[in-house]
């Protein structure tokens, strides 16, 4: 039975922590040193686009210094070898799932290696710094390019596809997320209300731990490869 399960996996910052990318809400996390309202809202960008571009330029550059860890690689292997469908939905804006071998990843909060034109909505791959003097390659608006990050108050990407995947899955797994940010934090309740099995893999009990049938606590770099081995054998 397990070899044909359809699985939806939601990941958060905890899966990239062992690669050296800071989480948001742990001790020393990003939101301890930067206020959300200064760098992660449309209002912050309207007020001080240079500061916001700088914040994301640093994070984009930092991606070049890190590598996928055993958890990303195990999920890449699961997507390649499992007979059922494996849908990976990530809140992370890094590209470590892809570099770990995953072929199809839904980045519901956007991507650091992508730009979005605030004038015409065009999105394109971009791996270098972005400045407020840059032009959109599609509509040529100067200052159009902004980080392709879903900020607080904006609608996450691909919600329809995510809901469809949860409806069609047998098992919903959450990895390395605090369960503090909706709508992602509500996926487990959606899965439960549809009668799906649910599993959490996290360093510590998350805010929504009690919603899961099973919660395994420990580092993703250990727990995820162990769980993937279980599914594949
Ligand atoms: P958080 O920083 O809120 O939570 C990270 C979770 O990962 C915590 O529950 C940690 O216990 C866990 N964790 C830390 N290290 C781990 C490890 N090695 N292995 C397993 N788990 C570990 O990050 P997210 O839940 O991803 O949104 O945050 C959700 C959203 O809030 C982000 O996408 C971002 C942020 O504001 C936007 O910027 C729109």
Short mmCIF file of C-alpha atoms and ligand atoms in Angstrom, two decimals:
data_model
loop_
_atom_site.label_atom_id
_atom_site.label_comp_id
_atom_site.label_asym_id
_atom_site.label_seq_id
_atom_site.Cartn_x
_atom_site.Cartn_y
_atom_site.Cartn_z
CA UNK A 1 0.00 0.00 0.00
CA UNK A 2 2.67 2.55 1.01
CA UNK A 3 4.40 2.29 -2.38
CA UNK A 4 1.44 3.94 -4.13
CA UNK A 5 0.46 6.56 -1.52
CA UNK A 6 -0.07 10.06 -2.86
CA UNK A 7 1.89 12.36 -0.59
CA UNK A 8 1.82 16.13 -0.08
CA UNK A 9 4.82 17.55 1.75
CA UNK A 10 4.86 21.07 3.20
CA UNK A 11 8.29 22.39 4.12
CA UNK A 12 9.43 25.45 6.05
CA UNK A 13 12.62 27.15 7.12
CA UNK A 14 13.58 24.27 9.45
CA UNK A 15 14.44 22.01 6.51
CA UNK A 16 17.11 24.48 5.35
CA UNK A 17 18.47 25.25 8.85
CA UNK A 18 21.17 22.56 8.69
CA UNK A 19 22.32 24.03 5.36
CA UNK A 20 23.09 27.26 7.23
CA UNK A 21 20.05 29.37 6.31
CA UNK A 22 18.53 31.11 9.33
CA UNK A 23 14.94 30.31 10.25
CA UNK A 24 12.57 33.16 11.10
CA UNK A 25 11.28 32.54 14.61
CA UNK A 26 13.95 30.44 16.36
CA UNK A 27 16.45 32.14 18.69
CA UNK A 28 18.70 34.24 16.44
CA UNK A 29 16.14 33.94 13.61
CA UNK A 30 15.64 36.58 10.90
CA UNK A 31 12.62 38.19 12.53
CA UNK A 32 14.67 38.82 15.68
CA UNK A 33 17.04 41.16 13.83
CA UNK A 34 14.65 42.56 11.20
CA UNK A 35 11.10 43.77 11.77
CA UNK A 36 8.57 42.18 9.42
CA UNK A 37 6.99 45.58 8.86
CA UNK A 38 10.38 46.99 7.68
CA UNK A 39 11.23 44.36 5.06
CA UNK A 40 8.36 41.96 4.37
CA UNK A 41 5.26 43.97 3.54
CA UNK A 42 4.17 45.90 0.40
CA UNK A 43 4.01 49.02 2.61
CA UNK A 44 7.67 48.59 3.63
CA UNK A 45 8.64 48.35 -0.04
CA UNK A 46 6.62 51.46 -0.95
CA UNK A 47 8.27 53.37 1.92
CA UNK A 48 11.88 52.28 1.42
CA UNK A 49 12.45 50.14 -1.69
CA UNK A 50 16.26 50.44 -1.41
CA UNK A 51 16.31 48.94 2.09
CA UNK A 52 14.00 46.09 1.08
CA UNK A 53 16.00 45.35 -2.11
CA UNK A 54 19.18 45.34 -0.03
CA UNK A 55 17.69 42.86 2.48
CA UNK A 56 16.76 40.42 -0.31
CA UNK A 57 20.01 41.04 -2.24
CA UNK A 58 21.92 39.84 0.84
CA UNK A 59 19.73 36.77 1.17
CA UNK A 60 20.03 35.99 -2.56
CA UNK A 61 23.83 36.29 -2.39
CA UNK A 62 23.92 34.06 0.71
CA UNK A 63 22.26 31.27 -1.28
CA UNK A 64 25.49 30.89 -3.27
CA UNK A 65 27.29 29.91 -0.03
CA UNK A 66 25.01 27.04 0.99
CA UNK A 67 24.30 23.50 -0.17
CA UNK A 68 21.26 21.22 0.11
CA UNK A 69 21.37 18.92 3.13
CA UNK A 70 20.38 15.27 3.64
CA UNK A 71 16.70 16.22 4.06
CA UNK A 72 16.46 18.03 0.68
CA UNK A 73 18.32 15.17 -1.01
CA UNK A 74 16.03 12.55 0.56
CA UNK A 75 12.92 14.39 -0.71
CA UNK A 76 14.46 14.61 -4.19
CA UNK A 77 14.99 10.87 -4.06
CA UNK A 78 11.42 10.30 -2.85
CA UNK A 79 10.01 12.33 -5.75
CA UNK A 80 12.12 10.37 -8.22
CA UNK A 81 11.57 6.85 -6.85
CA UNK A 82 8.15 6.73 -5.21
CA UNK A 83 5.37 5.25 -7.33
CA UNK A 84 2.61 7.50 -5.96
CA UNK A 85 2.48 11.28 -6.51
CA UNK A 86 4.81 13.37 -4.35
CA UNK A 87 3.88 17.06 -4.27
CA UNK A 88 6.39 19.31 -2.52
CA UNK A 89 4.98 22.64 -1.36
CA UNK A 90 7.52 24.91 0.25
CA UNK A 91 7.25 28.18 2.13
CA UNK A 92 10.98 28.59 1.55
CA UNK A 93 12.31 31.05 -1.00
CA UNK A 94 15.66 29.25 -1.42
CA UNK A 95 16.38 26.77 -4.23
CA UNK A 96 17.69 23.93 -2.05
CA UNK A 97 14.87 21.49 -2.89
CA UNK A 98 15.68 21.82 -6.59
CA UNK A 99 19.42 21.49 -5.93
CA UNK A 100 18.61 18.43 -3.80
CA UNK A 101 17.05 16.77 -6.86
CA UNK A 102 13.36 17.70 -6.58
CA UNK A 103 11.87 18.28 -10.02
CA UNK A 104 8.54 19.84 -9.15
CA UNK A 105 8.32 22.25 -6.22
CA UNK A 106 5.53 24.72 -5.48
CA UNK A 107 7.09 27.87 -3.99
CA UNK A 108 4.01 29.32 -2.35
CA UNK A 109 5.92 32.30 -0.86
CA UNK A 110 7.91 33.08 -4.02
CA UNK A 111 11.60 32.63 -4.82
CA UNK A 112 14.79 34.59 -4.20
CA UNK A 113 16.03 33.65 -7.67
CA UNK A 114 13.07 35.27 -9.35
CA UNK A 115 12.02 38.88 -9.98
CA UNK A 116 8.51 40.26 -10.29
CA UNK A 117 7.62 43.48 -12.10
CA UNK A 118 5.37 45.57 -9.90
CA UNK A 119 4.19 47.46 -13.00
CA UNK A 120 3.20 44.64 -15.37
CA UNK A 121 3.35 41.43 -13.27
CA UNK A 122 6.02 39.74 -15.43
CA UNK A 123 8.17 37.19 -13.53
CA UNK A 124 11.62 36.05 -14.62
CA UNK A 125 14.66 34.14 -13.27
CA UNK A 126 17.24 36.44 -11.77
CA UNK A 127 20.26 35.47 -9.67
CA UNK A 128 22.06 38.81 -9.17
CA UNK A 129 21.38 41.92 -7.10
CA UNK A 130 18.29 43.95 -7.97
CA UNK A 131 18.37 47.75 -7.75
CA UNK A 132 15.65 50.39 -7.75
CA UNK A 133 17.15 51.70 -11.01
CA UNK A 134 16.64 48.37 -12.85
CA UNK A 135 14.22 48.13 -15.78
CA UNK A 136 11.60 45.43 -16.30
CA UNK A 137 12.69 43.36 -19.34
CA UNK A 138 9.05 43.09 -20.45
CA UNK A 139 7.48 46.56 -20.01
CA UNK A 140 10.73 48.57 -19.54
CA UNK A 141 9.44 50.31 -16.39
CA UNK A 142 12.37 51.68 -14.37
CA UNK A 143 11.99 50.56 -10.75
CA UNK A 144 9.45 47.89 -11.77
CA UNK A 145 11.55 44.86 -10.70
CA UNK A 146 10.94 43.83 -7.09
CA UNK A 147 11.81 40.63 -5.20
CA UNK A 148 9.43 37.83 -6.20
CA UNK A 149 8.57 37.21 -2.56
CA UNK A 150 5.05 36.93 -1.21
CA UNK A 151 4.98 39.54 1.53
CA UNK A 152 2.60 39.71 4.48
CA UNK A 153 -0.75 40.88 3.18
CA UNK A 154 -0.20 39.34 -0.30
CA UNK A 155 -1.78 36.19 -1.71
CA UNK A 156 0.49 33.08 -1.78
CA UNK A 157 1.08 31.45 -5.17
CA UNK A 158 -0.70 28.38 -6.51
CA UNK A 159 -3.30 27.99 -3.77
CA UNK A 160 -5.66 26.20 -6.18
CA UNK A 161 -3.05 23.63 -7.12
CA UNK A 162 -2.10 23.09 -3.46
CA UNK A 163 -5.71 22.53 -2.40
CA UNK A 164 -6.21 20.08 -5.25
CA UNK A 165 -3.06 18.17 -4.21
CA UNK A 166 -4.22 17.97 -0.58
CA UNK A 167 -7.66 16.73 -1.72
CA UNK A 168 -6.02 14.03 -3.83
CA UNK A 169 -3.44 12.86 -1.27
CA UNK A 170 -3.41 9.99 1.21
CA UNK A 171 -0.76 11.44 3.48
CA UNK A 172 0.11 15.04 4.40
CA UNK A 173 3.56 15.63 5.88
CA UNK A 174 4.82 18.87 7.40
CA UNK A 175 8.57 19.39 7.80
CA UNK A 176 10.43 22.17 9.63
CA UNK A 177 7.71 24.76 9.97
CA UNK A 178 6.45 26.51 13.11
CA UNK A 179 2.83 26.57 11.95
CA UNK A 180 2.68 30.29 12.69
CA UNK A 181 1.78 31.62 9.24
CA UNK A 182 -1.51 31.02 7.43
CA UNK A 183 -2.67 29.76 5.01
CA UNK A 184 0.16 27.15 5.14
CA UNK A 185 -0.44 26.53 8.85
CA UNK A 186 -4.02 25.53 8.02
CA UNK A 187 -3.17 22.80 5.47
CA UNK A 188 -3.01 20.15 8.20
CA UNK A 189 -6.54 21.00 9.33
CA UNK A 190 -7.73 20.85 5.72
CA UNK A 191 -6.07 17.43 5.36
CA UNK A 192 -7.59 16.19 8.64
CA UNK A 193 -11.08 17.37 7.68
CA UNK A 194 -10.74 15.39 4.43
CA UNK A 195 -9.76 12.23 6.35
CA UNK A 196 -6.07 12.19 5.33
CA UNK A 197 -3.22 10.78 7.43
CA UNK A 198 -0.94 13.49 8.80
CA UNK A 199 2.65 13.44 10.02
CA UNK A 200 4.89 16.18 11.37
CA UNK A 201 8.71 16.12 11.33
CA UNK A 202 10.11 19.07 13.28
CA UNK A 203 12.88 19.93 15.71
CA UNK A 204 10.37 20.73 18.42
CA UNK A 205 6.59 20.65 18.80
CA UNK A 206 5.12 23.32 16.50
CA UNK A 207 2.10 25.51 17.21
CA UNK A 208 -0.08 23.03 15.33
CA UNK A 209 1.47 19.76 16.60
CA UNK A 210 -1.79 18.63 18.17
CA UNK A 211 -3.46 18.57 14.74
CA UNK A 212 -1.18 15.78 13.48
CA UNK A 213 -1.79 12.04 13.90
CA UNK A 214 1.94 11.63 14.52
CA UNK A 215 4.70 14.05 15.42
CA UNK A 216 8.38 13.05 15.29
CA UNK A 217 10.81 15.46 16.90
CA UNK A 218 14.43 15.93 15.81
CA UNK A 219 16.59 17.52 13.10
CA UNK A 220 15.26 17.27 9.56
CA UNK A 221 18.66 16.06 8.30
CA UNK A 222 18.14 12.87 10.33
CA UNK A 223 14.35 12.44 10.46
CA UNK A 224 13.60 13.04 6.78
CA UNK A 225 16.03 10.45 5.31
CA UNK A 226 14.77 7.91 7.89
CA UNK A 227 11.14 8.56 6.94
CA UNK A 228 11.91 8.45 3.18
CA UNK A 229 13.65 5.08 3.67
CA UNK A 230 10.49 3.82 5.42
CA UNK A 231 8.27 4.95 2.54
CA UNK A 232 10.54 3.52 -0.15
CA UNK A 233 11.14 0.12 1.44
P1 LIG B 1 9.86 29.49 11.33
O1 LIG B 1 11.15 30.17 11.61
O2 LIG B 1 8.63 30.14 11.83
O3 LIG B 1 9.88 28.02 11.94
C1 LIG B 1 10.94 27.14 11.72
C2 LIG B 1 10.60 25.80 12.36
O4 LIG B 1 11.64 24.90 12.03
C3 LIG B 1 10.52 25.84 13.90
O5 LIG B 1 9.36 25.14 14.34
C4 LIG B 1 11.79 25.10 14.35
O6 LIG B 1 11.60 24.34 15.53
C5 LIG B 1 12.02 24.17 13.18
N1 LIG B 1 13.44 23.81 12.99
C6 LIG B 1 14.56 24.53 13.22
N2 LIG B 1 15.67 23.84 12.90
C7 LIG B 1 15.25 22.63 12.45
C8 LIG B 1 15.89 21.46 11.97
N3 LIG B 1 17.23 21.37 11.87
N4 LIG B 1 15.13 20.41 11.59
C9 LIG B 1 13.77 20.46 11.68
N5 LIG B 1 13.10 21.54 12.12
C10 LIG B 1 13.81 22.60 12.50
O7 LIG B 1 9.81 29.24 9.76
P2 LIG B 1 8.54 28.89 8.84
O8 LIG B 1 7.56 28.07 9.58
O9 LIG B 1 9.06 28.40 7.55
O10 LIG B 1 7.15 33.95 5.20
O11 LIG B 1 7.93 30.34 8.61
C11 LIG B 1 6.81 30.48 7.79
C12 LIG B 1 6.87 31.80 7.06
O12 LIG B 1 7.07 32.85 8.00
C13 LIG B 1 8.06 31.95 6.11
O13 LIG B 1 7.83 31.37 4.85
C14 LIG B 1 8.22 33.43 6.01
C15 LIG B 1 8.06 33.77 7.46
O14 LIG B 1 7.63 35.03 7.76
C16 LIG B 1 7.34 35.08 4.49
O15 LIG B 1 8.37 35.72 4.51
C17 LIG B 1 6.13 35.47 3.71
#
